[in-house]
PDB file of C-alpha atoms in Angstrom:
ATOM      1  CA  UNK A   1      11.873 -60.425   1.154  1.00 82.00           C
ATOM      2  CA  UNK A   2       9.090 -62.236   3.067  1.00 84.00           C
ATOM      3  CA  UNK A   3       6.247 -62.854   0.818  1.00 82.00           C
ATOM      4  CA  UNK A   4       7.925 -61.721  -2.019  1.00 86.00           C
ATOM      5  CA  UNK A   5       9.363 -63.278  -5.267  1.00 88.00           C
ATOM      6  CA  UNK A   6      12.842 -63.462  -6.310  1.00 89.00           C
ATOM      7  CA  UNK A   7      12.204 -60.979  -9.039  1.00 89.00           C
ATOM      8  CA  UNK A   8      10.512 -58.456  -7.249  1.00 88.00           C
ATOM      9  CA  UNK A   9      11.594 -54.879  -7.960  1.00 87.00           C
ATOM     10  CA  UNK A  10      12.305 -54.084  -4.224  1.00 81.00           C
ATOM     11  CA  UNK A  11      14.121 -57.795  -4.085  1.00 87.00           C
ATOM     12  CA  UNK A  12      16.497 -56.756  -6.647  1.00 87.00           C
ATOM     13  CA  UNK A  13      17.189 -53.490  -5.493  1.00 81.00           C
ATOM     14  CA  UNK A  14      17.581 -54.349  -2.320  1.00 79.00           C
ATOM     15  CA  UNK A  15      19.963 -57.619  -2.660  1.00 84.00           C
ATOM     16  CA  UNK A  16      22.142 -55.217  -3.984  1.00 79.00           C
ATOM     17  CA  UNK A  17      23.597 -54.362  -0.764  1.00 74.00           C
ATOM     18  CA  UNK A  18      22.771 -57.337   1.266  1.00 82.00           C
ATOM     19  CA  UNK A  19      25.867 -59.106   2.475  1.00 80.00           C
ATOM     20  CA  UNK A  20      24.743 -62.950   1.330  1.00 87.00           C
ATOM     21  CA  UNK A  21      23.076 -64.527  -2.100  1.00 90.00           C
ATOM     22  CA  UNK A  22      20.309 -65.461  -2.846  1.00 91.00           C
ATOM     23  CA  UNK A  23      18.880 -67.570  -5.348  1.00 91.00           C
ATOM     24  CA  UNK A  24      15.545 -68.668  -5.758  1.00 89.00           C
ATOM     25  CA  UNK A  25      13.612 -72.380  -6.039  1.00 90.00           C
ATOM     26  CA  UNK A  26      10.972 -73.711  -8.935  1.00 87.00           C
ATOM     27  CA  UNK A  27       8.373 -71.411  -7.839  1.00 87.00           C
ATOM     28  CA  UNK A  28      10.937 -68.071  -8.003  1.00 89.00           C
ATOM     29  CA  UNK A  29      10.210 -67.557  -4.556  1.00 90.00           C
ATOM     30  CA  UNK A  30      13.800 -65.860  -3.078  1.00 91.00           C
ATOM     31  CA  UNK A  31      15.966 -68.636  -0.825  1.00 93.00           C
ATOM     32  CA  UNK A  32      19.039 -67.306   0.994  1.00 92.00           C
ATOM     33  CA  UNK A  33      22.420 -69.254   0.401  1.00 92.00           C
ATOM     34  CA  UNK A  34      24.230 -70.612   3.868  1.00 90.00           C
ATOM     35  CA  UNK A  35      27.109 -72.113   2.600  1.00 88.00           C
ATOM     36  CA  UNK A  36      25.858 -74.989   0.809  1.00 87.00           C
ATOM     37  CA  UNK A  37      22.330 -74.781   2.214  1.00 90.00           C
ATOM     38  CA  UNK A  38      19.477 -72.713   1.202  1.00 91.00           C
ATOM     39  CA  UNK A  39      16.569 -71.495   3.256  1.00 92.00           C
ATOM     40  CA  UNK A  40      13.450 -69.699   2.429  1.00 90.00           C
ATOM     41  CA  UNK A  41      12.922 -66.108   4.353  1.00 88.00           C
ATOM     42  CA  UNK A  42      10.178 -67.607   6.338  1.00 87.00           C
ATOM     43  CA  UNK A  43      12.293 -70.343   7.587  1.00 90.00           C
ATOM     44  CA  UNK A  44      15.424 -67.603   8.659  1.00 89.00           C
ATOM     45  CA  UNK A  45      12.218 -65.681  10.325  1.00 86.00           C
ATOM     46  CA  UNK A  46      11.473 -68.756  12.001  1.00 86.00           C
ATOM     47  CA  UNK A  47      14.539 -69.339  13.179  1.00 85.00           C
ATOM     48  CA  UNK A  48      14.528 -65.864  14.573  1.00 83.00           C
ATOM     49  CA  UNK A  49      11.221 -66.567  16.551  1.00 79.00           C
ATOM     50  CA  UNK A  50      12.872 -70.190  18.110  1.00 79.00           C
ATOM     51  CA  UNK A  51      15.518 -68.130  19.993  1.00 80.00           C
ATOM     52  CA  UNK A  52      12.946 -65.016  20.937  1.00 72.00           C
ATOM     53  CA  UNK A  53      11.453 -67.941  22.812  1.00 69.00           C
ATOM     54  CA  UNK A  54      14.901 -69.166  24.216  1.00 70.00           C
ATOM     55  CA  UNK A  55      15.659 -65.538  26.060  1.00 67.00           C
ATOM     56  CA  UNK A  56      14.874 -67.472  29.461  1.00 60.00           C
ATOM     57  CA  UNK A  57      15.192 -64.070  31.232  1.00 68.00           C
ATOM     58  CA  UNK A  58      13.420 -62.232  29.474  1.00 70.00           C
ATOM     59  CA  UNK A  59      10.657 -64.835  29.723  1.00 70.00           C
ATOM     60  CA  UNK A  60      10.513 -65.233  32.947  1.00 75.00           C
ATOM     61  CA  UNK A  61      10.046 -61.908  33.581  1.00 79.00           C
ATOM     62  CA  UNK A  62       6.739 -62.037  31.466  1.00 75.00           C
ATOM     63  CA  UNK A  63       5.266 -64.859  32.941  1.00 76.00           C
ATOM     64  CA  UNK A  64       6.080 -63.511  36.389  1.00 81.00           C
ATOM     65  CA  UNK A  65       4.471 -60.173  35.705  1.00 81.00           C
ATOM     66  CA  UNK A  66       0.995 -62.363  34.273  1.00 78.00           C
ATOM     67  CA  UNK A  67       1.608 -65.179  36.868  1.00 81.00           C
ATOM     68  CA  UNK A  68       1.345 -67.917  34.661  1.00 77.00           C
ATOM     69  CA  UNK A  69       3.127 -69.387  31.931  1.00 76.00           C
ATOM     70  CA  UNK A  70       3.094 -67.558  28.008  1.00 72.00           C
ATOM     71  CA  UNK A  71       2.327 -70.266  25.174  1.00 73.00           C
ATOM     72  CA  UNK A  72       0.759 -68.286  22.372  1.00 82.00           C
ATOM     73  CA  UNK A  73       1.869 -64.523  20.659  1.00 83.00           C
ATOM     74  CA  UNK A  74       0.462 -61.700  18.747  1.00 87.00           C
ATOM     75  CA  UNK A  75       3.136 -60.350  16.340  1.00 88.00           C
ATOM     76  CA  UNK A  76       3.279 -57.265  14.577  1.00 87.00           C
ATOM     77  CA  UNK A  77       4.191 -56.414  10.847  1.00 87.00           C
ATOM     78  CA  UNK A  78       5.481 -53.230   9.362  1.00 83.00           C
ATOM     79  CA  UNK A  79       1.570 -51.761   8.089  1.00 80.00           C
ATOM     80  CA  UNK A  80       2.853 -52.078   4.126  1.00 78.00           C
ATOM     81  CA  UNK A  81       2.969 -55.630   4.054  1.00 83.00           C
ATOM     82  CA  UNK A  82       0.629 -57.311   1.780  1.00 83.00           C
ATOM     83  CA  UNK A  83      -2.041 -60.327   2.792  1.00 88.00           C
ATOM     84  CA  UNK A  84       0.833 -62.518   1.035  1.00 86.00           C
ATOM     85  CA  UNK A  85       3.131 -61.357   3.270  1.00 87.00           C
ATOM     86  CA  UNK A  86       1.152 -61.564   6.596  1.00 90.00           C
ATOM     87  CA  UNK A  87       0.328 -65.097   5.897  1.00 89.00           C
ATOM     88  CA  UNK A  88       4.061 -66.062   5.341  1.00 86.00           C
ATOM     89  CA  UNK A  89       4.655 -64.421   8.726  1.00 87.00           C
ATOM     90  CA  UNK A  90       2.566 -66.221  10.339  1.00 88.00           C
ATOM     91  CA  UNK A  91       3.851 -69.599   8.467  1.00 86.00           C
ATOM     92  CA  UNK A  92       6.877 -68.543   9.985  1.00 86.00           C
ATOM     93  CA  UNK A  93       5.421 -68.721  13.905  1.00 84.00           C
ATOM     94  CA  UNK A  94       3.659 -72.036  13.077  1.00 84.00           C
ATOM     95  CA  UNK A  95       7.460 -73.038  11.922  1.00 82.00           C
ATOM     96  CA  UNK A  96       8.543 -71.550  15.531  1.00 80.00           C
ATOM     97  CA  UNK A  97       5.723 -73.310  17.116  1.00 79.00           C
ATOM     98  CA  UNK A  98       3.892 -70.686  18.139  1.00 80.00           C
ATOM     99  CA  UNK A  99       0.057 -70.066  18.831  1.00 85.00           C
ATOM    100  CA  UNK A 100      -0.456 -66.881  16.728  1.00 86.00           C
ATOM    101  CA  UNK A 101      -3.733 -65.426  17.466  1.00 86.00           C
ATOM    102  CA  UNK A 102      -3.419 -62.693  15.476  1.00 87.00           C
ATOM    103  CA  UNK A 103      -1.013 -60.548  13.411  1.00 89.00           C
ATOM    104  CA  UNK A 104      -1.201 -56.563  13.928  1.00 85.00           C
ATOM    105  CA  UNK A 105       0.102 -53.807  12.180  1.00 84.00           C
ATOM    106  CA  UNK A 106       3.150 -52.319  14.760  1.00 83.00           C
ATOM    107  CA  UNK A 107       2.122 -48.896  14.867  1.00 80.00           C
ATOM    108  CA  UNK A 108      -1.019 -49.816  16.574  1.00 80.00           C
ATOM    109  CA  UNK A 109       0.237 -52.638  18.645  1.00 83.00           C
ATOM    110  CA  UNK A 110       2.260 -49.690  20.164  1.00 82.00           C
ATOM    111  CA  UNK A 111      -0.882 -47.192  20.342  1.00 79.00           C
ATOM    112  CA  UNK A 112      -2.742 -49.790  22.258  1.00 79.00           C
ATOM    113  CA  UNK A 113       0.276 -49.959  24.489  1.00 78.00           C
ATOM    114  CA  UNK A 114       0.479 -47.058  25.636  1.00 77.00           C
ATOM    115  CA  UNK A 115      -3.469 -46.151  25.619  1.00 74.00           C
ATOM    116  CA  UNK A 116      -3.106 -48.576  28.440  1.00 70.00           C
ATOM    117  CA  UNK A 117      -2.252 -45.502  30.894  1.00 70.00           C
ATOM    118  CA  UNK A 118      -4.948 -42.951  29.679  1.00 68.00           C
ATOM    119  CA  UNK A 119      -8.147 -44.701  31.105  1.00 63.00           C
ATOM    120  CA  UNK A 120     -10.751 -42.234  30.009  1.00 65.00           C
ATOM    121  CA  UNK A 121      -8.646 -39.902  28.313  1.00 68.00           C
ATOM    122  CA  UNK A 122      -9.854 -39.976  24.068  1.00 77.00           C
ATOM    123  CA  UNK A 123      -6.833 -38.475  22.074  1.00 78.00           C
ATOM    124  CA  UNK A 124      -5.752 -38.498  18.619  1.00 84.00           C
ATOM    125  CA  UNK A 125      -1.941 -40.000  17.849  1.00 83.00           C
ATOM    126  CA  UNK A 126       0.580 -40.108  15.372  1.00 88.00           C
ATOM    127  CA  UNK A 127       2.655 -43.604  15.608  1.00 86.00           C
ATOM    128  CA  UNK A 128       5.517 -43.201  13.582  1.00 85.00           C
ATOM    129  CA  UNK A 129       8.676 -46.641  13.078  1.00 85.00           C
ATOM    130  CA  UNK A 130      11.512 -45.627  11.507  1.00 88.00           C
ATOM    131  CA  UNK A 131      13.726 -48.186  11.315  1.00 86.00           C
ATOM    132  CA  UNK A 132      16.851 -49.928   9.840  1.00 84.00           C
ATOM    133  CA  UNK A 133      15.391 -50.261   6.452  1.00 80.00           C
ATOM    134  CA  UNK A 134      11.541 -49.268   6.308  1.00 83.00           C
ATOM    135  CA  UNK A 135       9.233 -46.642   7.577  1.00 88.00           C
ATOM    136  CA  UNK A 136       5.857 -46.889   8.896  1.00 86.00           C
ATOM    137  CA  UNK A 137       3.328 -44.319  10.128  1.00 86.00           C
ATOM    138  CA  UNK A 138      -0.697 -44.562  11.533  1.00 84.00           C
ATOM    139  CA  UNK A 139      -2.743 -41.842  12.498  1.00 86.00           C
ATOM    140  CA  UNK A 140      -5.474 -43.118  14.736  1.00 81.00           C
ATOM    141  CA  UNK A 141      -7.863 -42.236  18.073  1.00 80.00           C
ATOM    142  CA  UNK A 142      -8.703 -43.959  20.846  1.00 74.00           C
ATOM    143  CA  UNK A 143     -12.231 -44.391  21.806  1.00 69.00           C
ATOM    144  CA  UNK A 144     -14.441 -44.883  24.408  1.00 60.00           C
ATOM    145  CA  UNK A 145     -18.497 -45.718  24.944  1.00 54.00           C
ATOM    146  CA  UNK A 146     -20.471 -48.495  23.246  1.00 47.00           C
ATOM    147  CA  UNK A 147     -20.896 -46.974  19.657  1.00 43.00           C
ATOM    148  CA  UNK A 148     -19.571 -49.372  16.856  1.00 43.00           C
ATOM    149  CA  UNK A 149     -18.013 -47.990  13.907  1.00 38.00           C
ATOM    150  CA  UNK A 150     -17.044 -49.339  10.695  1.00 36.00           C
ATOM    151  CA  UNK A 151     -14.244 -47.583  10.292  1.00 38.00           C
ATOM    152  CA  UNK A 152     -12.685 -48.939  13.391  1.00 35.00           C
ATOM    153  CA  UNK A 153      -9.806 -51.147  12.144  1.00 39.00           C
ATOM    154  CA  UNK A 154      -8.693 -52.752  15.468  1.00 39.00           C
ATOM    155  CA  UNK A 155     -11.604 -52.694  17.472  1.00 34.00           C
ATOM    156  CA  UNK A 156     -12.086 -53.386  21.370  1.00 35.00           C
ATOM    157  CA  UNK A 157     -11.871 -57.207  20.791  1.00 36.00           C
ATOM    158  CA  UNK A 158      -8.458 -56.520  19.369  1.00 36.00           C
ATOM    159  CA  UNK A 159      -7.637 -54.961  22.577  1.00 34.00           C
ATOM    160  CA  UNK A 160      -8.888 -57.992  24.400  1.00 36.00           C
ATOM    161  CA  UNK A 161      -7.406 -60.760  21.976  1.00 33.00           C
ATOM    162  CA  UNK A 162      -3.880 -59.235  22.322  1.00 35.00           C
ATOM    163  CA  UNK A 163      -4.377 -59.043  26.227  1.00 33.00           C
ATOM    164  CA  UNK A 164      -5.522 -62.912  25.985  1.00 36.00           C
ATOM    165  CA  UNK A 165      -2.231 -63.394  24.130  1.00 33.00           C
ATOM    166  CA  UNK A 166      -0.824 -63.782  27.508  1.00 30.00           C
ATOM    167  CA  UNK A 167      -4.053 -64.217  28.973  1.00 29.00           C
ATOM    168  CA  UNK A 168      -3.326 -61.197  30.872  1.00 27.00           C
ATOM    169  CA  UNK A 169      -5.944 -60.146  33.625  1.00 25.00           C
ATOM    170  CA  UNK A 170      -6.122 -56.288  31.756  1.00 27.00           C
ATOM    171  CA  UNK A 171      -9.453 -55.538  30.745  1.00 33.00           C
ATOM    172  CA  UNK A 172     -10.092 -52.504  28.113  1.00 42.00           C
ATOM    173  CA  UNK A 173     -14.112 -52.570  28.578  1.00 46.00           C
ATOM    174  CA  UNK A 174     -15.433 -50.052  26.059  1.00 47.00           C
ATOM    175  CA  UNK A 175     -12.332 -48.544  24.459  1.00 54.00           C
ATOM    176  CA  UNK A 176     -11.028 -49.055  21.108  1.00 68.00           C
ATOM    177  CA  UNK A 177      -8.298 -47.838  18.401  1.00 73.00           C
ATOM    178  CA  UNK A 178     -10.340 -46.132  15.263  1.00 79.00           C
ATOM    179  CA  UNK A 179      -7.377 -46.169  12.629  1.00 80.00           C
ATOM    180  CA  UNK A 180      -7.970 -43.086  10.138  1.00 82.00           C
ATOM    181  CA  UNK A 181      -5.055 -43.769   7.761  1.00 83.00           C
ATOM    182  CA  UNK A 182      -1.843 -46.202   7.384  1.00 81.00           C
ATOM    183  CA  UNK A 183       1.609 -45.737   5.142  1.00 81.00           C
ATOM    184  CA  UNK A 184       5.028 -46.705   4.671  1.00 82.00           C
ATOM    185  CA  UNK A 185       8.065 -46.998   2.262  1.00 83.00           C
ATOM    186  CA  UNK A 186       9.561 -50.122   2.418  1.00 77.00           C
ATOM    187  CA  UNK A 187      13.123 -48.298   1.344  1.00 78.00           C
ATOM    188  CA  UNK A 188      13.186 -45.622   3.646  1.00 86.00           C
ATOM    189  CA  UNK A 189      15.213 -46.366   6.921  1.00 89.00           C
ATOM    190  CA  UNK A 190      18.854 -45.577   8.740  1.00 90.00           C
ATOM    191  CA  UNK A 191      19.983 -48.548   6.388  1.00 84.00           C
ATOM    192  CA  UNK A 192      19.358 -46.476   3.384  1.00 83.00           C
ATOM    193  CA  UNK A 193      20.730 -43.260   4.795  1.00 88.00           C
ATOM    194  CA  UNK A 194      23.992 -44.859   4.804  1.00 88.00           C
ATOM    195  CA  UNK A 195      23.692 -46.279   1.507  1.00 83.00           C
ATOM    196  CA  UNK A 196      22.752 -42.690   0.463  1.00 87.00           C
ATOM    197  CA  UNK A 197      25.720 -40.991   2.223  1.00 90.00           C
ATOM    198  CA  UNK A 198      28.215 -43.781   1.072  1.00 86.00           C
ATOM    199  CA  UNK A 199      27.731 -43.458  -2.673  1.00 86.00           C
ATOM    200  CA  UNK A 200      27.619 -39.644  -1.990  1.00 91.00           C
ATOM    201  CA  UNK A 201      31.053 -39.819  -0.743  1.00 91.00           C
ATOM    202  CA  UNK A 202      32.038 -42.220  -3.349  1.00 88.00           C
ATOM    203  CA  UNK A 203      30.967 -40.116  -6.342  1.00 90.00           C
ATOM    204  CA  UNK A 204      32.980 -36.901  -4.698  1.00 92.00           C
ATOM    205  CA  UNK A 205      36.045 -38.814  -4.275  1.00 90.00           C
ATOM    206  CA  UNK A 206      35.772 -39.694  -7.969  1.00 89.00           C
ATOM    207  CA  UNK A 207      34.856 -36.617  -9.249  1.00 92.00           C
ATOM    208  CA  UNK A 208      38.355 -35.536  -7.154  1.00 91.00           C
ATOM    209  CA  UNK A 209      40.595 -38.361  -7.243  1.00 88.00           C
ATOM    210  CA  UNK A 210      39.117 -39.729 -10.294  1.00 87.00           C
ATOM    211  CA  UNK A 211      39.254 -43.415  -8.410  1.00 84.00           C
ATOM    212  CA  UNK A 212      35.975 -45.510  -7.545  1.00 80.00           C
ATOM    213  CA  UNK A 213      36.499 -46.547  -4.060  1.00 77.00           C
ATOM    214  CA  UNK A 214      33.932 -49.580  -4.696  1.00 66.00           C
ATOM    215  CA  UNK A 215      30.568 -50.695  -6.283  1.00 58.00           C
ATOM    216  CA  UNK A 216      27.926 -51.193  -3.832  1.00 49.00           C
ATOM    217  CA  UNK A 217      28.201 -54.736  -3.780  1.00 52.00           C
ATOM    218  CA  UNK A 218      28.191 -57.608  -1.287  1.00 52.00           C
ATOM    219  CA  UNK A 219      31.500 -56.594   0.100  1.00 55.00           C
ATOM    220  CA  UNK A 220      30.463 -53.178  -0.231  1.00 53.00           C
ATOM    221  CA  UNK A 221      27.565 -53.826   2.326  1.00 51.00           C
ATOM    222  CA  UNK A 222      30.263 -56.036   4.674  1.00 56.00           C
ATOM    223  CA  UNK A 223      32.434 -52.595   5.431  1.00 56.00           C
ATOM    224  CA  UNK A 224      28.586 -50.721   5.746  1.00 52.00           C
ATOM    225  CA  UNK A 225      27.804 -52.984   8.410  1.00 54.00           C
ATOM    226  CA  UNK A 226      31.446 -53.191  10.149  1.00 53.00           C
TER     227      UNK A 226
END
């Protein structure tokens, strides 16, 4: 929904089985209806960011580990979303009050995480997210030496501005992530497996019974989630 109109194709199919309304304002941008309040996606991501920075523990643990406090973030986006969407994301972490310096696509926020342990080593990877509702997938390399390359996508100063994120004392020197090829379906997660499976079983029992259990509605959505 972030960065998205209200009348978006994948907004409409997809309110379908969320378990709240939504309506949208004067610019038919989508807002989400608490009770009598309304509140725009970036504001509920927001609000989502706020209490990441509340988890005390977990915290302190990172600011232990780099020895010094942790005032500014790099956050990742599934690699389908749009510029539209990117910049609403990072609306959202001004919202949280967050320092963003820079917004990265996840698959190869988690490539560069765990290139971390292969020093020297150059290898080709697969980085696949499948998750509650979308699916992501990079196919990239990790490089080493001084050659620049145009193709390279998140370069070594990516490397280094994520580590500065935290100001962490990790340095990278010459490597780098060359990204070959990104893609994703945005409907295409465990979310939509049950969906799938539920109206599966619906359909049989009517074709049996010749009674529809339920429309995938709102409520519909409640008993997927319960």
């Amino acid at each position: 929904m972030v960065g998205r109109q209200y009348f978006d194709p994948h907004v409409q199919t997809d309110r379908k089985t969320w378990p709240f309304k939504i309506e949208w304002d004067k610019n038919w941008r989508p807002l989400i209806v608490v009770k009598d309040e309304r509140f725009s996606p970036e504001e509920i991501t927001a609000e989502v960011l706020k209490h990441m920075k509340k988890l005390e523990k977990e915290l302190e643990k990172a600011e232990n580990h780099l020895k010094h406090s942790v005032t500014k973030a790099v956050i990742t986006v599934p690699t389908h979303f749009n510029n539209r969407q990117r910049e609403a994301t990072r609306h959202s972490a001004l919202l949280a009050g967050l320092e963003i310096l820079k917004i990265m696509n996840k698959p190869s926020a988690a490539a560069m995480a765990y290139s971390l342990h292969w020093k020297n080593a150059e290898k080709a990877i697969l980085v696949f997210n499948f998750g509650r509702r979308t699916f992501d997938v990079t196919i990239l390399k990790t490089k080493f030496g001084s050659a620049n390359s145009t193709n390279c996508q998140d370069s070594r100063s990516s490397f280094r501005m994520a580590a500065k994120a935290g100001k962490s004392q990790i340095h990278y020197g010459e490597s780098r992530l060359q990204i070959f090829q990104t893609g994703g379906d945005t409907h295409l997660g465990g979310e939509n497996c049950n969906n799938s499976m539920v109206m599966h079983c619906e359909e049989k029992f009517k074709q049996k019974y010749g009674i529809q259990l339920f429309k995938i509605d709102n409520r519909a959505s409640a008993v997927l989630e319960s």
